[in-house]
Each structure stands twice: as C-alpha cells, then as structure tokens.
C-alpha cells in the first residue's frame, strides 16, 4: 500500500512537511480488537504537524519513520469485533494516546490516516448509518468535531 511517511523530526514544521515521502509499506495486520480500514478520506489537524517537530517526543513519541494522520473515514475490510463487519463505513480519531507511545501498539500502526489502510482499535471507531452518501464530510469530525 502507499503511505505518506516522516523519516525524521525537524524543528521547522514547513521543512518537516516538505520532507514527507510517499512510500510502499506493508498493509498493517490488525491485532485482536482492531479493525482494518480502507482509508477513503483523512483530515489533518494542527497536532499532526506539531508532532513533526519532535517537541512532543517526551510525552508522545512517534516511532520513525512515522505515518501521520489521526482523523480517518473509510470502509472496514477486516474486523475481530462483533460490533463491526466488513463493508461498514466508519470514522475514528486514531489519537495520540493510541498511537504515539513506545513501543508502538502494533508495527506501522495504528496511527496512519495518511495511508491506504489503517489498523484501528474497534472501541474508538464510530459506525456511520447504512446509506451514508457523503463520507468526505465526516472525515473532519473525529478529533475536532
């Protein structure tokens, strides 16, 4: 799958953003209690670029290279949760507490809304009603909404 990756912190946020590279990485394997989501939309928040500077590393360390992005909207492709099934539309705030800790919760995840797939804990996902037509408008809700 393709994923935007940050290889190193940079005190200059603009330079850090410019350093993002689009890379081929393995599709994450969801752990017990996680969903694999085919990402259709992601939104960015100020915390996304603030993490790129390394200023938050003491409290919220990112394992580098890091796939950024917390707000995700997409379709469940795999589920170990009885509450979700493949084909469900979901949104989630993958979040600092879930993503930015060492050791990371799972290889390559769960942070990573800026990728084609994301492994996300089921208990932080919200299922959208069947027939939801415009998934894009829900992508910005999870963190800031």
mmCIF file with all atom_site columns, C-alpha atoms in Angstrom:
data_model
loop_
_atom_site.group_PDB
_atom_site.id
_atom_site.type_symbol
_atom_site.label_atom_id
_atom_site.label_alt_id
_atom_site.label_comp_id
_atom_site.label_asym_id
_atom_site.label_entity_id
_atom_site.label_seq_id
_atom_site.pdbx_PDB_ins_code
_atom_site.Cartn_x
_atom_site.Cartn_y
_atom_site.Cartn_z
_atom_site.occupancy
_atom_site.B_iso_or_equiv
_atom_site.pdbx_formal_charge
_atom_site.auth_seq_id
_atom_site.auth_comp_id
_atom_site.auth_asym_id
_atom_site.auth_atom_id
_atom_site.pdbx_PDB_model_num
ATOM 1   C CA . UNK A 1 1   ? 0.000   0.000  0.000  1.00 0.00 ? 1   UNK A CA 1
ATOM 2   C CA . UNK A 1 2   ? 1.045   3.629  -0.305 1.00 0.00 ? 2   UNK A CA 1
ATOM 3   C CA . UNK A 1 3   ? 1.584   5.747  2.800  1.00 0.00 ? 3   UNK A CA 1
ATOM 4   C CA . UNK A 1 4   ? 2.948   9.212  3.485  1.00 0.00 ? 4   UNK A CA 1
ATOM 5   C CA . UNK A 1 5   ? 5.915   8.865  5.853  1.00 0.00 ? 5   UNK A CA 1
ATOM 6   C CA . UNK A 1 6   ? 8.006   11.166 8.015  1.00 0.00 ? 6   UNK A CA 1
ATOM 7   C CA . UNK A 1 7   ? 11.591  9.890  8.300  1.00 0.00 ? 7   UNK A CA 1
ATOM 8   C CA . UNK A 1 8   ? 12.912  12.346 10.895 1.00 0.00 ? 8   UNK A CA 1
ATOM 9   C CA . UNK A 1 9   ? 11.768  15.159 13.143 1.00 0.00 ? 9   UNK A CA 1
ATOM 10  C CA . UNK A 1 10  ? 12.523  18.711 12.017 1.00 0.00 ? 10  UNK A CA 1
ATOM 11  C CA . UNK A 1 11  ? 12.181  21.811 14.206 1.00 0.00 ? 11  UNK A CA 1
ATOM 12  C CA . UNK A 1 12  ? 10.904  23.699 11.151 1.00 0.00 ? 12  UNK A CA 1
ATOM 13  C CA . UNK A 1 13  ? 7.325   22.464 10.552 1.00 0.00 ? 13  UNK A CA 1
ATOM 14  C CA . UNK A 1 14  ? 7.353   23.559 6.895  1.00 0.00 ? 14  UNK A CA 1
ATOM 15  C CA . UNK A 1 15  ? 10.553  21.655 6.222  1.00 0.00 ? 15  UNK A CA 1
ATOM 16  C CA . UNK A 1 16  ? 9.159   18.623 8.030  1.00 0.00 ? 16  UNK A CA 1
ATOM 17  C CA . UNK A 1 17  ? 6.019   18.687 5.878  1.00 0.00 ? 17  UNK A CA 1
ATOM 18  C CA . UNK A 1 18  ? 8.145   19.075 2.749  1.00 0.00 ? 18  UNK A CA 1
ATOM 19  C CA . UNK A 1 19  ? 10.163  16.025 3.797  1.00 0.00 ? 19  UNK A CA 1
ATOM 20  C CA . UNK A 1 20  ? 7.172   13.662 3.758  1.00 0.00 ? 20  UNK A CA 1
ATOM 21  C CA . UNK A 1 21  ? 7.613   10.903 1.208  1.00 0.00 ? 21  UNK A CA 1
ATOM 22  C CA . UNK A 1 22  ? 5.054   8.623  -0.409 1.00 0.00 ? 22  UNK A CA 1
ATOM 23  C CA . UNK A 1 23  ? 6.299   5.085  0.167  1.00 0.00 ? 23  UNK A CA 1
ATOM 24  C CA . UNK A 1 24  ? 5.282   1.493  -0.379 1.00 0.00 ? 24  UNK A CA 1
ATOM 25  C CA . UNK A 1 25  ? 4.729   -0.164 3.010  1.00 0.00 ? 25  UNK A CA 1
ATOM 26  C CA . UNK A 1 26  ? 3.006   -3.378 4.065  1.00 0.00 ? 26  UNK A CA 1
ATOM 27  C CA . UNK A 1 27  ? -0.708  -3.303 4.790  1.00 0.00 ? 27  UNK A CA 1
ATOM 28  C CA . UNK A 1 28  ? -0.977  -3.392 8.599  1.00 0.00 ? 28  UNK A CA 1
ATOM 29  C CA . UNK A 1 29  ? -2.255  -6.596 10.161 1.00 0.00 ? 29  UNK A CA 1
ATOM 30  C CA . UNK A 1 30  ? -4.950  -5.703 12.663 1.00 0.00 ? 30  UNK A CA 1
ATOM 31  C CA . UNK A 1 31  ? -4.404  -7.061 16.160 1.00 0.00 ? 31  UNK A CA 1
ATOM 32  C CA . UNK A 1 32  ? -7.164  -8.512 18.305 1.00 0.00 ? 32  UNK A CA 1
ATOM 33  C CA . UNK A 1 33  ? -9.740  -5.793 18.932 1.00 0.00 ? 33  UNK A CA 1
ATOM 34  C CA . UNK A 1 34  ? -8.730  -3.767 15.867 1.00 0.00 ? 34  UNK A CA 1
ATOM 35  C CA . UNK A 1 35  ? -10.350 -3.091 12.527 1.00 0.00 ? 35  UNK A CA 1
ATOM 36  C CA . UNK A 1 36  ? -8.567  -2.801 9.222  1.00 0.00 ? 36  UNK A CA 1
ATOM 37  C CA . UNK A 1 37  ? -9.983  0.251  7.493  1.00 0.00 ? 37  UNK A CA 1
ATOM 38  C CA . UNK A 1 38  ? -9.592  1.080  3.813  1.00 0.00 ? 38  UNK A CA 1
ATOM 39  C CA . UNK A 1 39  ? -8.987  4.782  4.128  1.00 0.00 ? 39  UNK A CA 1
ATOM 40  C CA . UNK A 1 40  ? -11.175 6.836  1.832  1.00 0.00 ? 40  UNK A CA 1
ATOM 41  C CA . UNK A 1 41  ? -10.702 10.225 3.499  1.00 0.00 ? 41  UNK A CA 1
ATOM 42  C CA . UNK A 1 42  ? -8.410  11.702 6.108  1.00 0.00 ? 42  UNK A CA 1
ATOM 43  C CA . UNK A 1 43  ? -8.199  15.170 7.580  1.00 0.00 ? 43  UNK A CA 1
ATOM 44  C CA . UNK A 1 44  ? -5.305  16.986 9.174  1.00 0.00 ? 44  UNK A CA 1
ATOM 45  C CA . UNK A 1 45  ? -5.179  18.883 12.439 1.00 0.00 ? 45  UNK A CA 1
ATOM 46  C CA . UNK A 1 46  ? -2.552  21.176 13.978 1.00 0.00 ? 46  UNK A CA 1
ATOM 47  C CA . UNK A 1 47  ? -1.305  18.334 16.194 1.00 0.00 ? 47  UNK A CA 1
ATOM 48  C CA . UNK A 1 48  ? -0.291  16.412 13.077 1.00 0.00 ? 48  UNK A CA 1
ATOM 49  C CA . UNK A 1 49  ? 2.366   18.929 12.027 1.00 0.00 ? 49  UNK A CA 1
ATOM 50  C CA . UNK A 1 50  ? 3.295   19.788 15.609 1.00 0.00 ? 50  UNK A CA 1
ATOM 51  C CA . UNK A 1 51  ? 4.383   16.181 16.131 1.00 0.00 ? 51  UNK A CA 1
ATOM 52  C CA . UNK A 1 52  ? 6.723   16.503 13.131 1.00 0.00 ? 52  UNK A CA 1
ATOM 53  C CA . UNK A 1 53  ? 8.917   18.951 15.087 1.00 0.00 ? 53  UNK A CA 1
ATOM 54  C CA . UNK A 1 54  ? 9.817   16.465 17.823 1.00 0.00 ? 54  UNK A CA 1
ATOM 55  C CA . UNK A 1 55  ? 8.772   18.944 20.527 1.00 0.00 ? 55  UNK A CA 1
ATOM 56  C CA . UNK A 1 56  ? 6.233   16.449 21.879 1.00 0.00 ? 56  UNK A CA 1
ATOM 57  C CA . UNK A 1 57  ? 8.519   13.405 21.754 1.00 0.00 ? 57  UNK A CA 1
ATOM 58  C CA . UNK A 1 58  ? 8.929   13.175 25.549 1.00 0.00 ? 58  UNK A CA 1
ATOM 59  C CA . UNK A 1 59  ? 5.177   12.707 26.026 1.00 0.00 ? 59  UNK A CA 1
ATOM 60  C CA . UNK A 1 60  ? 4.023   11.432 22.632 1.00 0.00 ? 60  UNK A CA 1
ATOM 61  C CA . UNK A 1 61  ? 6.903   9.680  20.879 1.00 0.00 ? 61  UNK A CA 1
ATOM 62  C CA . UNK A 1 62  ? 6.475   8.694  17.263 1.00 0.00 ? 62  UNK A CA 1
ATOM 63  C CA . UNK A 1 63  ? 8.390   5.701  16.003 1.00 0.00 ? 63  UNK A CA 1
ATOM 64  C CA . UNK A 1 64  ? 10.143  6.909  12.879 1.00 0.00 ? 64  UNK A CA 1
ATOM 65  C CA . UNK A 1 65  ? 9.513   6.517  10.058 1.00 0.00 ? 65  UNK A CA 1
ATOM 66  C CA . UNK A 1 66  ? 6.014   7.585  11.023 1.00 0.00 ? 66  UNK A CA 1
ATOM 67  C CA . UNK A 1 67  ? 2.771   7.539  9.035  1.00 0.00 ? 67  UNK A CA 1
ATOM 68  C CA . UNK A 1 68  ? 0.869   10.621 10.244 1.00 0.00 ? 68  UNK A CA 1
ATOM 69  C CA . UNK A 1 69  ? -2.796  11.383 10.491 1.00 0.00 ? 69  UNK A CA 1
ATOM 70  C CA . UNK A 1 70  ? -5.374  10.785 13.197 1.00 0.00 ? 70  UNK A CA 1
ATOM 71  C CA . UNK A 1 71  ? -8.737  11.513 11.547 1.00 0.00 ? 71  UNK A CA 1
ATOM 72  C CA . UNK A 1 72  ? -9.826  8.667  9.322  1.00 0.00 ? 72  UNK A CA 1
ATOM 73  C CA . UNK A 1 73  ? -13.000 7.812  7.426  1.00 0.00 ? 73  UNK A CA 1
ATOM 74  C CA . UNK A 1 74  ? -13.366 4.645  5.438  1.00 0.00 ? 74  UNK A CA 1
ATOM 75  C CA . UNK A 1 75  ? -14.660 1.133  4.989  1.00 0.00 ? 75  UNK A CA 1
ATOM 76  C CA . UNK A 1 76  ? -13.988 -1.812 7.289  1.00 0.00 ? 76  UNK A CA 1
ATOM 77  C CA . UNK A 1 77  ? -12.210 -4.606 5.399  1.00 0.00 ? 77  UNK A CA 1
ATOM 78  C CA . UNK A 1 78  ? -11.369 -6.841 8.404  1.00 0.00 ? 78  UNK A CA 1
ATOM 79  C CA . UNK A 1 79  ? -12.860 -6.985 11.891 1.00 0.00 ? 79  UNK A CA 1
ATOM 80  C CA . UNK A 1 80  ? -12.300 -9.038 15.033 1.00 0.00 ? 80  UNK A CA 1
ATOM 81  C CA . UNK A 1 81  ? -15.078 -7.093 16.764 1.00 0.00 ? 81  UNK A CA 1
ATOM 82  C CA . UNK A 1 82  ? -18.685 -8.304 16.892 1.00 0.00 ? 82  UNK A CA 1
ATOM 83  C CA . UNK A 1 83  ? -19.764 -4.655 16.572 1.00 0.00 ? 83  UNK A CA 1
ATOM 84  C CA . UNK A 1 84  ? -18.292 -4.161 13.085 1.00 0.00 ? 84  UNK A CA 1
ATOM 85  C CA . UNK A 1 85  ? -18.413 -6.095 9.824  1.00 0.00 ? 85  UNK A CA 1
ATOM 86  C CA . UNK A 1 86  ? -16.575 -5.761 6.519  1.00 0.00 ? 86  UNK A CA 1
ATOM 87  C CA . UNK A 1 87  ? -18.320 -3.103 4.469  1.00 0.00 ? 87  UNK A CA 1
ATOM 88  C CA . UNK A 1 88  ? -19.269 -0.909 7.444  1.00 0.00 ? 88  UNK A CA 1
ATOM 89  C CA . UNK A 1 89  ? -18.478 2.785  6.992  1.00 0.00 ? 89  UNK A CA 1
ATOM 90  C CA . UNK A 1 90  ? -16.618 4.181  9.996  1.00 0.00 ? 90  UNK A CA 1
ATOM 91  C CA . UNK A 1 91  ? -14.845 7.255  11.311 1.00 0.00 ? 91  UNK A CA 1
ATOM 92  C CA . UNK A 1 92  ? -12.229 7.383  14.055 1.00 0.00 ? 92  UNK A CA 1
ATOM 93  C CA . UNK A 1 93  ? -9.755  9.639  15.823 1.00 0.00 ? 93  UNK A CA 1
ATOM 94  C CA . UNK A 1 94  ? -6.774  7.306  15.959 1.00 0.00 ? 94  UNK A CA 1
ATOM 95  C CA . UNK A 1 95  ? -5.298  9.705  18.510 1.00 0.00 ? 95  UNK A CA 1
ATOM 96  C CA . UNK A 1 96  ? -2.188  10.453 20.489 1.00 0.00 ? 96  UNK A CA 1
ATOM 97  C CA . UNK A 1 97  ? -2.910  8.067  23.351 1.00 0.00 ? 97  UNK A CA 1
ATOM 98  C CA . UNK A 1 98  ? -3.407  5.189  20.941 1.00 0.00 ? 98  UNK A CA 1
ATOM 99  C CA . UNK A 1 99  ? -0.615  5.952  18.510 1.00 0.00 ? 99  UNK A CA 1
ATOM 100 C CA . UNK A 1 100 ? 2.273   7.889  19.977 1.00 0.00 ? 100 UNK A CA 1
ATOM 101 C CA . UNK A 1 101 ? 3.864   5.648  22.539 1.00 0.00 ? 101 UNK A CA 1
ATOM 102 C CA . UNK A 1 102 ? 6.866   3.376  22.661 1.00 0.00 ? 102 UNK A CA 1
ATOM 103 C CA . UNK A 1 103 ? 6.824   0.596  21.922 1.00 0.00 ? 103 UNK A CA 1
ATOM 104 C CA . UNK A 1 104 ? 4.234   1.285  19.239 1.00 0.00 ? 104 UNK A CA 1
ATOM 105 C CA . UNK A 1 105 ? 0.902   -0.501 19.640 1.00 0.00 ? 105 UNK A CA 1
ATOM 106 C CA . UNK A 1 106 ? 1.490   -2.545 16.501 1.00 0.00 ? 106 UNK A CA 1
ATOM 107 C CA . UNK A 1 107 ? 4.012   -2.394 13.669 1.00 0.00 ? 107 UNK A CA 1
ATOM 108 C CA . UNK A 1 108 ? 3.115   0.514  11.436 1.00 0.00 ? 108 UNK A CA 1
ATOM 109 C CA . UNK A 1 109 ? 0.024   1.438  13.355 1.00 0.00 ? 109 UNK A CA 1
ATOM 110 C CA . UNK A 1 110 ? -2.469  2.236  14.401 1.00 0.00 ? 110 UNK A CA 1
ATOM 111 C CA . UNK A 1 111 ? -1.644  5.863  13.554 1.00 0.00 ? 111 UNK A CA 1
ATOM 112 C CA . UNK A 1 112 ? -1.640  6.374  9.876  1.00 0.00 ? 112 UNK A CA 1
ATOM 113 C CA . UNK A 1 113 ? -4.665  8.028  8.385  1.00 0.00 ? 113 UNK A CA 1
ATOM 114 C CA . UNK A 1 114 ? -2.394  9.187  5.542  1.00 0.00 ? 114 UNK A CA 1
ATOM 115 C CA . UNK A 1 115 ? -2.196  5.678  4.104  1.00 0.00 ? 115 UNK A CA 1
ATOM 116 C CA . UNK A 1 116 ? -4.394  3.433  2.029  1.00 0.00 ? 116 UNK A CA 1
ATOM 117 C CA . UNK A 1 117 ? -5.205  1.233  5.046  1.00 0.00 ? 117 UNK A CA 1
ATOM 118 C CA . UNK A 1 118 ? -5.112  1.793  8.820  1.00 0.00 ? 118 UNK A CA 1
ATOM 119 C CA . UNK A 1 119 ? -5.379  -0.664 11.715 1.00 0.00 ? 119 UNK A CA 1
ATOM 120 C CA . UNK A 1 120 ? -7.596  0.995  14.315 1.00 0.00 ? 120 UNK A CA 1
ATOM 121 C CA . UNK A 1 121 ? -8.887  -0.150 17.721 1.00 0.00 ? 121 UNK A CA 1
ATOM 122 C CA . UNK A 1 122 ? -12.565 -1.034 17.323 1.00 0.00 ? 122 UNK A CA 1
ATOM 123 C CA . UNK A 1 123 ? -13.507 0.728  20.547 1.00 0.00 ? 123 UNK A CA 1
ATOM 124 C CA . UNK A 1 124 ? -12.586 4.133  19.109 1.00 0.00 ? 124 UNK A CA 1
ATOM 125 C CA . UNK A 1 125 ? -14.486 3.692  15.828 1.00 0.00 ? 125 UNK A CA 1
ATOM 126 C CA . UNK A 1 126 ? -17.960 5.028  15.120 1.00 0.00 ? 126 UNK A CA 1
ATOM 127 C CA . UNK A 1 127 ? -20.145 3.227  12.600 1.00 0.00 ? 127 UNK A CA 1
ATOM 128 C CA . UNK A 1 128 ? -21.964 5.535  10.219 1.00 0.00 ? 128 UNK A CA 1
ATOM 129 C CA . UNK A 1 129 ? -25.548 4.788  9.219  1.00 0.00 ? 129 UNK A CA 1
ATOM 130 C CA . UNK A 1 130 ? -26.064 2.488  6.249  1.00 0.00 ? 130 UNK A CA 1
ATOM 131 C CA . UNK A 1 131 ? -26.587 4.514  3.112  1.00 0.00 ? 131 UNK A CA 1
ATOM 132 C CA . UNK A 1 132 ? -24.320 7.382  4.199  1.00 0.00 ? 132 UNK A CA 1
ATOM 133 C CA . UNK A 1 133 ? -23.643 9.026  0.870  1.00 0.00 ? 133 UNK A CA 1
ATOM 134 C CA . UNK A 1 134 ? -21.019 11.687 1.532  1.00 0.00 ? 134 UNK A CA 1
ATOM 135 C CA . UNK A 1 135 ? -18.274 10.136 3.638  1.00 0.00 ? 135 UNK A CA 1
ATOM 136 C CA . UNK A 1 136 ? -15.987 13.114 2.960  1.00 0.00 ? 136 UNK A CA 1
ATOM 137 C CA . UNK A 1 137 ? -17.971 15.454 5.188  1.00 0.00 ? 137 UNK A CA 1
ATOM 138 C CA . UNK A 1 138 ? -17.489 13.114 8.164  1.00 0.00 ? 138 UNK A CA 1
ATOM 139 C CA . UNK A 1 139 ? -13.697 12.865 7.850  1.00 0.00 ? 139 UNK A CA 1
ATOM 140 C CA . UNK A 1 140 ? -13.055 16.044 9.851  1.00 0.00 ? 140 UNK A CA 1
ATOM 141 C CA . UNK A 1 141 ? -15.312 15.139 12.767 1.00 0.00 ? 141 UNK A CA 1
ATOM 142 C CA . UNK A 1 142 ? -13.319 12.691 14.887 1.00 0.00 ? 142 UNK A CA 1
ATOM 143 C CA . UNK A 1 143 ? -10.685 14.925 16.541 1.00 0.00 ? 143 UNK A CA 1
ATOM 144 C CA . UNK A 1 144 ? -12.102 18.410 16.175 1.00 0.00 ? 144 UNK A CA 1
ATOM 145 C CA . UNK A 1 145 ? -15.805 17.573 15.865 1.00 0.00 ? 145 UNK A CA 1
#
